[in-house]
Amino acid sequence: MSEAATATAQKPAATAAIDAQAAPVVQTLTDGFHLVIDALKLNGLNTIYGVPGIPITDLGRMAQAEGIRVISFRHEQNAGNAAAIAGFLTKKPGICLTVSAPGFLNGLTALANATTNCFPMILISGSSEREIVDLQQGDYEEMDQLAIAKPLCKAAFRVLHAADIGIAVARAIRAAVSGRPGGVYLDLPGKLFSQVMDAEAGARSLVKVIDAAPAQIPAPAAVTRALDVLKSAKRPLIILGKGAAYAQADDEIRALVEKSGIPFLPMSMGKGLLPDTHPQCAGAARSTVLKDSDVVVLIGARLNWLLSHGKGKNWGEPYSKKFIQIDIEPREMDSNVEIVAPVVGDIGSCVSALLAGMGSAWPAAPADWVANVKAKKDDNIAKMAPKLMKNAVPMCYHTALGVLRTIIKERPDAILVNEGANTLDLARGIIDMYQPRKRLDVGTWGVMGIGMGFAIGAAIETGKPVLAIEGDSAFGFSGMEVETICRYNLPVCTVIFNNDGIYRGTDVNPTGGTDVAPTVFVKGSRYDKMMEAFGGVGVNATTADELRRAVNEAMDSGKPTLINAVIDPGSGSESGRIGNLNPQSMLKKK
Ligand code: OXT
Ligand code: ADP
Ligand code: MG
């Protein structure tokens, strides 16, 4: 459909005189464009992340005119990632708007990733003429987008009539945030936008969603069962996942942890729910607590690959553990191992119920266990300390991360975005987090490319300064969005750990041919120059001092900044901390 064809409906309430022979009856009209905008606004969805083009260019323009913040990206995947992290941070679905087929597909990776990570978002894509698409007659950007989206998200809907826009947006919101949160696809064929209808009827067709994510109260018997198991524990452990961070039940979770005295292990994006420096934090004794615990309470964390599926050598003796799991999704129970005490409900309600059931005389966590965990943790922290003090030139990961660790300690409300392999794994361990939902990273899929989208989404949604710590490869997946960061003048400081490649910049082509090894990039690249091209601040940092100065300046000024941190190309390891997952290393084990 041509965009010009929609021009007649550009005013929210076009007035048409309908000739009824006698006195003219004046009817106020609205259209598909405005119904979408009004439905979003009615539900408090005031930001759209997207890329313009046919058939949604005018939707973006009109949304901006109607007071919605419309953030335009250079690639839909990054817009989708921004929407996804907006969902994680706010518990409201982030909105991503794309054009048809290729734009839709670009956004789909982010939608699938959001669903995998349990982040609520809605991908709204314009689509081509249904009649032509369904007969496969070769329309502009022809694709059956609904069918393709369906298996990759929680729910997918198509709207054919303007009068259904309100109910469709309501369904999309409810599907995204209720129960286990996730991604929803909304397919809006181009023709829909120019459909007109009576404005009053249009307004009545809109739905303000009431209680979009209703509390899910756990069964009292499930709570009692969980407390009985916990009371019997000699070596209890609490694991806090990103679901616990999402739930925004921070006070209840802290109360549970502190009242029980049980060591807690934060998953990567669960870090900061309680500070990593909290005396009960067992992050620095990870192997010990996984192996030696006897009862494990999972709060918003799945027993997937990141927890070795709850079994195997990382978990000690087979069948030696009892798991209590708190999750909103009943089917998560027994997904990998037996859950002896499933507590199904929303985390706020479940944790409150556990706290109430614990009463005032709950026994302290066994002292010998607490002491053992502390000893292991102190040992690991002591081993790490001298590495962080090292002033290596060129910088190694520890030298550079030691600097950034102090900066986050001094600015605990800054948001940290992190991706890469070594850059990810070492930053996770080294940089302590102090507040909930401040660490945003590659999540369940270990996906590269979330960096700039997450940084932009976090800056827009929270207004807080963002420090994005990026491997040089990882950055490349979304790097063009530095222009977006400059365009919107966002307080994002990106530090690229430039080690000339993926994992290490030292690999060689075994044939001696002219092509470099597949993991190696241009040596001595200057990513900081990219930022200068768009009017941002670019800095090349070769020492810890230069890095410290540049990051502090960026965080103080809030100016878009990109720092090319030169890292010794030989200092990383293959695949960071997950080299064991490489088929080659599995082969060696056989
Ligand atoms: O207890 P023990 O003794 O075991 O010690 C542990 C902790 O107790 C201790 N610790 C501490 N000690 C002292 N002090 C403190 N504060 C402390 N904290 C912890 O440290 C150890 C380790 O702790 P940790 O990290 O908690 O534990 P561990 O064992 O590592 O945990 C296991 C896991 C699995 C939970 C953890 O490792 C984890 O979360 N891993 C996530 C890994 C991940 O997702 N990686 C990303 C994917 S890698 C790969 O796929 C890449 N690709 C391919 C690709 C991808 N991903 N996506 C797409 C779209 N396309 C392609 C690519 C291209 S990575 C990549 C780019 C890489 O190159 P870059 O240039 O970007 O990056 P560089 O590597 O820097 O070059
Ligand atoms: P991590 O990677 O940090 O271990 P996961 O993404 O694996 O975390 O797990 C998050 C879990 O949290 C999911 O199983 C999801 O169903 C659950 N979850 C998300 N939000 C809530 C909530 N409000 N209440 C209860 N469970 C939730
Ligand atoms: Mg690298």
mmCIF file of C-alpha atoms in Angstrom, residues 260-557:
data_model
loop_
_atom_site.group_PDB
_atom_site.id
_atom_site.type_symbol
_atom_site.label_atom_id
_atom_site.label_comp_id
_atom_site.label_asym_id
_atom_site.label_seq_id
_atom_site.Cartn_x
_atom_site.Cartn_y
_atom_site.Cartn_z
ATOM 1 C CA SER A 260 17.048 -17.391 57.079
ATOM 2 C CA GLY A 261 20.770 -16.553 57.179
ATOM 3 C CA ILE A 262 21.218 -18.878 54.184
ATOM 4 C CA PRO A 263 24.056 -18.215 51.704
ATOM 5 C CA PHE A 264 22.737 -16.934 48.376
ATOM 6 C CA LEU A 265 24.131 -17.302 44.876
ATOM 7 C CA PRO A 266 23.035 -14.672 42.346
ATOM 8 C CA MET A 267 22.726 -15.638 38.712
ATOM 9 C CA SER A 268 24.268 -13.105 36.379
ATOM 10 C CA MET A 269 21.284 -10.746 36.071
ATOM 11 C CA GLY A 270 20.220 -11.516 39.640
ATOM 12 C CA LYS A 271 23.377 -9.812 40.875
ATOM 13 C CA GLY A 272 22.666 -6.743 42.982
ATOM 14 C CA LEU A 273 19.291 -7.934 44.297
ATOM 15 C CA LEU A 274 21.294 -8.006 47.469
ATOM 16 C CA PRO A 275 24.771 -6.468 47.143
ATOM 17 C CA ASP A 276 27.522 -8.824 46.016
ATOM 18 C CA THR A 277 29.387 -7.567 49.084
ATOM 19 C CA HIS A 278 26.629 -8.838 51.413
ATOM 20 C CA PRO A 279 28.071 -11.224 54.037
ATOM 21 C CA GLN A 280 25.730 -14.010 52.852
ATOM 22 C CA CYS A 281 26.638 -13.661 49.161
ATOM 23 C CA ALA A 282 28.247 -16.864 47.905
ATOM 24 C CA GLY A 283 29.031 -15.643 44.385
ATOM 25 C CA ALA A 284 32.730 -16.105 45.028
ATOM 26 C CA ALA A 285 32.189 -19.653 46.303
ATOM 27 C CA ARG A 286 30.054 -20.833 43.419
ATOM 28 C CA SER A 287 31.516 -24.295 42.871
ATOM 29 C CA THR A 288 31.487 -25.059 46.578
ATOM 30 C CA VAL A 289 27.891 -24.098 47.212
ATOM 31 C CA LEU A 290 26.597 -25.938 44.162
ATOM 32 C CA LYS A 291 28.507 -29.083 44.982
ATOM 33 C CA ASP A 292 28.127 -29.204 48.768
ATOM 34 C CA SER A 293 24.644 -27.813 49.428
ATOM 35 C CA ASP A 294 21.904 -30.278 50.382
ATOM 36 C CA VAL A 295 18.773 -28.127 49.901
ATOM 37 C CA VAL A 296 18.594 -25.538 47.141
ATOM 38 C CA VAL A 297 15.891 -22.881 46.899
ATOM 39 C CA LEU A 298 15.550 -21.602 43.338
ATOM 40 C CA ILE A 299 13.881 -18.196 43.139
ATOM 41 C CA GLY A 300 13.194 -17.133 39.545
ATOM 42 C CA ALA A 301 16.027 -19.239 38.143
ATOM 43 C CA ARG A 302 15.686 -22.200 35.800
ATOM 44 C CA LEU A 303 17.790 -25.349 36.066
ATOM 45 C CA ASN A 304 19.036 -24.914 32.500
ATOM 46 C CA TRP A 305 22.580 -25.046 31.103
ATOM 47 C CA LEU A 306 23.659 -22.097 33.241
ATOM 48 C CA LEU A 307 23.089 -24.304 36.288
ATOM 49 C CA SER A 308 24.339 -27.496 34.611
ATOM 50 C CA HIS A 309 20.720 -28.737 34.556
ATOM 51 C CA GLY A 310 20.858 -29.367 38.302
ATOM 52 C CA LYS A 311 22.963 -32.513 37.934
ATOM 53 C CA GLY A 312 26.398 -33.834 37.005
ATOM 54 C CA LYS A 313 29.773 -33.234 38.568
ATOM 55 C CA ASN A 314 29.123 -29.583 39.409
ATOM 56 C CA TRP A 315 26.345 -30.693 41.724
ATOM 57 C CA GLY A 316 28.250 -33.333 43.680
ATOM 58 C CA GLU A 317 26.815 -36.743 44.520
ATOM 59 C CA PRO A 318 23.951 -37.754 42.191
ATOM 60 C CA TYR A 319 20.506 -37.413 43.773
ATOM 61 C CA SER A 320 22.041 -35.821 46.866
ATOM 62 C CA LYS A 321 20.068 -32.572 46.610
ATOM 63 C CA LYS A 322 16.577 -31.474 47.385
ATOM 64 C CA PHE A 323 15.264 -28.632 45.275
ATOM 65 C CA ILE A 324 12.612 -26.132 46.290
ATOM 66 C CA GLN A 325 11.582 -24.023 43.297
ATOM 67 C CA ILE A 326 9.636 -20.782 43.276
ATOM 68 C CA ASP A 327 8.359 -19.949 39.814
ATOM 69 C CA ILE A 328 5.245 -18.606 38.166
ATOM 70 C CA GLU A 329 5.350 -21.280 35.475
ATOM 71 C CA PRO A 330 4.091 -24.652 36.760
ATOM 72 C CA ARG A 331 5.641 -26.540 33.845
ATOM 73 C CA GLU A 332 9.089 -25.400 34.918
ATOM 74 C CA MET A 333 8.876 -27.830 37.838
ATOM 75 C CA ASP A 334 10.685 -31.155 37.252
ATOM 76 C CA SER A 335 12.061 -29.827 33.958
ATOM 77 C CA ASN A 336 15.513 -31.266 34.601
ATOM 78 C CA VAL A 337 15.467 -32.920 38.015
ATOM 79 C CA GLU A 338 12.852 -33.661 40.632
ATOM 80 C CA ILE A 339 11.567 -30.635 42.496
ATOM 81 C CA VAL A 340 10.549 -31.905 45.936
ATOM 82 C CA ALA A 341 8.812 -28.671 46.888
ATOM 83 C CA PRO A 342 7.330 -26.741 43.978
ATOM 84 C CA VAL A 343 5.973 -23.329 44.966
ATOM 85 C CA VAL A 344 4.026 -21.979 42.040
ATOM 86 C CA GLY A 345 3.070 -18.343 42.075
ATOM 87 C CA ASP A 346 4.493 -14.890 41.611
ATOM 88 C CA ILE A 347 7.707 -14.353 43.488
ATOM 89 C CA GLY A 348 6.406 -11.465 45.606
ATOM 90 C CA SER A 349 3.471 -13.545 46.867
ATOM 91 C CA CYS A 350 5.511 -16.727 47.298
ATOM 92 C CA VAL A 351 8.342 -15.111 49.210
ATOM 93 C CA SER A 352 5.883 -13.221 51.419
ATOM 94 C CA ALA A 353 4.070 -16.470 52.171
ATOM 95 C CA LEU A 354 7.329 -18.207 53.063
ATOM 96 C CA LEU A 355 8.310 -15.334 55.320
ATOM 97 C CA ALA A 356 4.954 -15.439 57.071
ATOM 98 C CA GLY A 357 5.259 -19.205 57.523
ATOM 99 C CA MET A 358 8.750 -18.886 59.003
ATOM 100 C CA GLY A 359 7.320 -16.959 61.929
ATOM 101 C CA SER A 360 9.579 -15.377 64.502
ATOM 102 C CA ALA A 361 11.441 -18.462 65.702
ATOM 103 C CA TRP A 362 13.060 -19.705 62.491
ATOM 104 C CA PRO A 363 16.364 -21.447 63.261
ATOM 105 C CA ALA A 364 19.629 -19.841 62.158
ATOM 106 C CA ALA A 365 21.374 -21.406 59.172
ATOM 107 C CA PRO A 366 23.832 -24.103 60.339
ATOM 108 C CA ALA A 367 26.959 -22.292 61.512
ATOM 109 C CA ASP A 368 29.502 -24.811 60.186
ATOM 110 C CA TRP A 369 28.064 -24.565 56.674
ATOM 111 C CA VAL A 370 27.982 -20.783 56.750
ATOM 112 C CA ALA A 371 31.601 -20.767 57.967
ATOM 113 C CA ASN A 372 32.724 -23.181 55.225
ATOM 114 C CA VAL A 373 31.126 -21.060 52.519
ATOM 115 C CA LYS A 374 32.727 -17.936 53.954
ATOM 116 C CA ALA A 375 36.167 -19.564 54.058
ATOM 117 C CA LYS A 376 35.944 -20.598 50.403
ATOM 118 C CA LYS A 377 34.658 -17.197 49.372
ATOM 119 C CA ASP A 378 37.374 -15.332 51.304
ATOM 120 C CA ASP A 379 39.962 -17.577 49.708
ATOM 121 C CA ASN A 380 38.744 -16.843 46.163
ATOM 122 C CA ILE A 381 38.480 -13.122 46.855
ATOM 123 C CA ALA A 382 42.009 -13.078 48.288
ATOM 124 C CA LYS A 383 43.297 -14.900 45.196
ATOM 125 C CA MET A 384 41.603 -12.394 42.915
ATOM 126 C CA ALA A 385 42.827 -9.253 44.735
ATOM 127 C CA PRO A 386 46.449 -9.127 43.483
ATOM 128 C CA LYS A 387 45.304 -9.746 39.891
ATOM 129 C CA LEU A 388 43.092 -6.689 40.080
ATOM 130 C CA MET A 389 45.907 -4.546 41.448
ATOM 131 C CA LYS A 390 48.211 -5.441 38.572
ATOM 132 C CA ASN A 391 48.919 -2.454 36.379
ATOM 133 C CA ALA A 392 49.645 -4.403 33.203
ATOM 134 C CA VAL A 393 50.555 -2.600 29.957
ATOM 135 C CA PRO A 394 49.096 -3.546 27.565
ATOM 136 C CA MET A 395 46.120 -4.074 29.832
ATOM 137 C CA CYS A 396 44.959 -7.596 30.621
ATOM 138 C CA TYR A 397 41.281 -8.237 31.458
ATOM 139 C CA HIS A 398 41.905 -8.038 35.202
ATOM 140 C CA THR A 399 43.715 -4.709 34.988
ATOM 141 C CA ALA A 400 40.941 -3.091 32.960
ATOM 142 C CA LEU A 401 38.122 -4.696 34.937
ATOM 143 C CA GLY A 402 39.760 -3.701 38.221
ATOM 144 C CA VAL A 403 39.330 -0.085 37.109
ATOM 145 C CA LEU A 404 35.691 -0.538 36.100
ATOM 146 C CA ARG A 405 34.910 -2.436 39.300
ATOM 147 C CA THR A 406 35.888 0.619 41.357
ATOM 148 C CA ILE A 407 33.872 2.912 39.112
ATOM 149 C CA ILE A 408 30.713 0.840 39.634
ATOM 150 C CA LYS A 409 31.391 0.710 43.368
ATOM 151 C CA GLU A 410 31.488 4.500 43.368
ATOM 152 C CA ARG A 411 28.405 4.763 41.152
ATOM 153 C CA PRO A 412 26.156 1.908 42.263
ATOM 154 C CA ASP A 413 23.082 3.237 40.519
ATOM 155 C CA ALA A 414 24.716 3.165 37.089
ATOM 156 C CA ILE A 415 23.511 0.410 34.769
ATOM 157 C CA LEU A 416 26.033 -2.097 33.513
ATOM 158 C CA VAL A 417 25.522 -3.729 30.123
ATOM 159 C CA ASN A 418 27.912 -6.562 29.361
ATOM 160 C CA GLU A 419 28.605 -8.931 26.471
ATOM 161 C CA GLY A 420 31.490 -10.861 24.936
ATOM 162 C CA ALA A 421 33.151 -14.082 26.050
ATOM 163 C CA ASN A 422 36.107 -13.243 28.324
ATOM 164 C CA THR A 423 34.802 -9.689 28.579
ATOM 165 C CA LEU A 424 31.503 -11.106 29.852
ATOM 166 C CA ASP A 425 32.670 -13.896 32.104
ATOM 167 C CA LEU A 426 35.434 -11.983 33.839
ATOM 168 C CA ALA A 427 33.355 -8.830 34.276
ATOM 169 C CA ARG A 428 30.580 -10.894 35.858
ATOM 170 C CA GLY A 429 32.906 -12.231 38.532
ATOM 171 C CA ILE A 430 35.009 -9.139 39.081
ATOM 172 C CA ILE A 431 32.486 -6.293 39.098
ATOM 173 C CA ASP A 432 30.361 -6.304 42.235
ATOM 174 C CA MET A 433 26.808 -5.077 41.830
ATOM 175 C CA TYR A 434 25.008 -3.245 44.586
ATOM 176 C CA GLN A 435 21.453 -2.630 43.402
ATOM 177 C CA PRO A 436 18.797 -4.750 41.679
ATOM 178 C CA ARG A 437 18.349 -4.747 37.883
ATOM 179 C CA LYS A 438 21.591 -2.917 37.230
ATOM 180 C CA ARG A 439 23.371 -5.732 35.420
ATOM 181 C CA LEU A 440 22.016 -6.506 31.938
ATOM 182 C CA ASP A 441 23.710 -9.098 29.797
ATOM 183 C CA VAL A 442 23.531 -11.887 27.218
ATOM 184 C CA GLY A 443 21.110 -13.925 29.321
ATOM 185 C CA THR A 444 19.806 -17.396 28.669
ATOM 186 C CA TRP A 445 21.023 -17.752 25.083
ATOM 187 C CA GLY A 446 24.447 -16.162 25.539
ATOM 188 C CA VAL A 447 23.549 -14.037 22.554
ATOM 189 C CA MET A 448 25.931 -11.436 21.144
ATOM 190 C CA GLY A 449 24.322 -8.238 19.888
ATOM 191 C CA ILE A 450 22.279 -7.094 22.887
ATOM 192 C CA GLY A 451 24.821 -4.411 23.778
ATOM 193 C CA MET A 452 23.772 -1.150 22.208
ATOM 194 C CA GLY A 453 20.040 -1.993 22.192
ATOM 195 C CA PHE A 454 20.091 -2.763 25.928
ATOM 196 C CA ALA A 455 22.205 0.331 26.615
ATOM 197 C CA ILE A 456 19.783 2.585 24.732
ATOM 198 C CA GLY A 457 16.679 0.980 26.248
ATOM 199 C CA ALA A 458 18.132 1.225 29.755
ATOM 200 C CA ALA A 459 19.153 4.868 29.320
ATOM 201 C CA ILE A 460 15.752 5.834 27.909
ATOM 202 C CA GLU A 461 13.712 3.951 30.501
ATOM 203 C CA THR A 462 15.690 4.843 33.616
ATOM 204 C CA GLY A 463 17.537 8.077 32.790
ATOM 205 C CA LYS A 464 20.527 6.568 34.633
ATOM 206 C CA PRO A 465 24.062 6.556 33.248
ATOM 207 C CA VAL A 466 24.944 3.348 31.417
ATOM 208 C CA LEU A 467 28.341 1.686 31.255
ATOM 209 C CA ALA A 468 28.453 -0.863 28.424
ATOM 210 C CA ILE A 469 31.411 -3.240 28.664
ATOM 211 C CA GLU A 470 31.747 -4.899 25.288
ATOM 212 C CA GLY A 471 34.044 -7.440 23.708
ATOM 213 C CA ASP A 472 35.247 -6.111 20.348
ATOM 214 C CA SER A 473 33.393 -8.910 18.557
ATOM 215 C CA ALA A 474 30.250 -8.491 20.647
ATOM 216 C CA PHE A 475 30.163 -4.766 19.967
ATOM 217 C CA GLY A 476 30.271 -5.368 16.226
ATOM 218 C CA PHE A 477 26.799 -6.933 16.278
ATOM 219 C CA SER A 478 25.121 -3.653 17.243
ATOM 220 C CA GLY A 479 27.913 -1.110 16.841
ATOM 221 C CA MET A 480 26.167 1.123 14.310
ATOM 222 C CA GLU A 481 23.787 2.192 17.064
ATOM 223 C CA VAL A 482 26.482 4.494 18.439
ATOM 224 C CA GLU A 483 24.975 6.943 15.963
ATOM 225 C CA THR A 484 21.602 6.452 17.697
ATOM 226 C CA ILE A 485 23.251 7.068 21.070
ATOM 227 C CA CYS A 486 24.757 10.315 19.756
ATOM 228 C CA ARG A 487 21.518 11.342 18.001
ATOM 229 C CA TYR A 488 19.517 11.118 21.215
ATOM 230 C CA ASN A 489 22.460 12.352 23.308
ATOM 231 C CA LEU A 490 22.181 9.428 25.720
ATOM 232 C CA PRO A 491 24.395 9.037 28.808
ATOM 233 C CA VAL A 492 26.012 5.851 27.544
ATOM 234 C CA CYS A 493 29.706 5.146 27.982
ATOM 235 C CA THR A 494 30.790 2.155 25.910
ATOM 236 C CA VAL A 495 34.104 0.525 26.727
ATOM 237 C CA ILE A 496 35.326 -1.859 24.056
ATOM 238 C CA PHE A 497 37.718 -4.520 25.238
ATOM 239 C CA ASN A 498 39.759 -4.576 22.064
ATOM 240 C CA ASN A 499 41.874 -7.724 22.021
ATOM 241 C CA ASP A 500 41.892 -7.912 18.215
ATOM 242 C CA GLY A 501 39.310 -10.640 17.977
ATOM 243 C CA ILE A 502 37.012 -13.318 19.288
ATOM 244 C CA TYR A 503 38.392 -14.771 22.553
ATOM 245 C CA ARG A 504 41.965 -13.855 21.536
ATOM 246 C CA GLY A 505 43.585 -11.956 18.719
ATOM 247 C CA THR A 506 46.534 -14.299 18.416
ATOM 248 C CA ASP A 507 45.241 -17.214 16.330
ATOM 249 C CA VAL A 508 47.060 -17.902 13.060
ATOM 250 C CA ASN A 509 45.961 -19.451 9.796
ATOM 251 C CA PRO A 510 47.552 -22.912 9.919
ATOM 252 C CA THR A 511 48.022 -22.997 6.129
ATOM 253 C CA GLY A 512 50.192 -19.898 6.184
ATOM 254 C CA GLY A 513 47.803 -18.369 3.632
ATOM 255 C CA THR A 514 46.995 -14.670 3.435
ATOM 256 C CA ASP A 515 43.575 -14.925 5.127
ATOM 257 C CA VAL A 516 43.778 -14.356 8.869
ATOM 258 C CA ALA A 517 42.386 -16.953 11.301
ATOM 259 C CA PRO A 518 38.567 -16.932 11.620
ATOM 260 C CA THR A 519 38.679 -15.461 15.131
ATOM 261 C CA VAL A 520 41.035 -12.570 14.325
ATOM 262 C CA PHE A 521 40.131 -8.950 13.458
ATOM 263 C CA VAL A 522 42.110 -6.000 12.085
ATOM 264 C CA LYS A 523 44.885 -5.430 14.557
ATOM 265 C CA GLY A 524 45.141 -2.091 16.325
ATOM 266 C CA SER A 525 41.616 -1.012 15.334
ATOM 267 C CA ARG A 526 40.428 2.323 16.688
ATOM 268 C CA TYR A 527 36.748 1.946 17.550
ATOM 269 C CA ASP A 528 36.884 5.348 19.277
ATOM 270 C CA LYS A 529 37.038 6.984 15.847
ATOM 271 C CA MET A 530 33.546 5.649 15.101
ATOM 272 C CA MET A 531 32.168 7.752 17.912
ATOM 273 C CA GLU A 532 33.906 10.894 16.708
ATOM 274 C CA ALA A 533 32.227 10.487 13.335
ATOM 275 C CA PHE A 534 28.876 11.180 15.024
ATOM 276 C CA GLY A 535 29.962 13.964 17.360
ATOM 277 C CA GLY A 536 30.442 11.773 20.439
ATOM 278 C CA VAL A 537 33.566 11.522 22.561
ATOM 279 C CA GLY A 538 36.100 8.906 21.450
ATOM 280 C CA VAL A 539 39.073 7.909 23.597
ATOM 281 C CA ASN A 540 41.871 5.423 23.010
ATOM 282 C CA ALA A 541 42.921 4.009 26.402
ATOM 283 C CA THR A 542 46.116 1.989 26.623
ATOM 284 C CA THR A 543 46.648 2.053 30.400
ATOM 285 C CA ALA A 544 44.569 1.685 33.547
ATOM 286 C CA ASP A 545 44.996 5.391 34.295
ATOM 287 C CA GLU A 546 43.786 6.459 30.873
ATOM 288 C CA LEU A 547 40.808 4.130 31.147
ATOM 289 C CA ARG A 548 39.875 5.360 34.630
ATOM 290 C CA ARG A 549 40.062 8.996 33.589
ATOM 291 C CA ALA A 550 38.049 8.527 30.434
ATOM 292 C CA VAL A 551 35.246 6.502 32.056
ATOM 293 C CA ASN A 552 34.944 8.876 35.007
ATOM 294 C CA GLU A 553 34.734 11.831 32.659
ATOM 295 C CA ALA A 554 32.058 10.130 30.607
ATOM 296 C CA MET A 555 30.014 9.158 33.643
ATOM 297 C CA ASP A 556 30.295 12.674 35.082
ATOM 298 C CA SER A 557 29.431 14.485 31.860
#
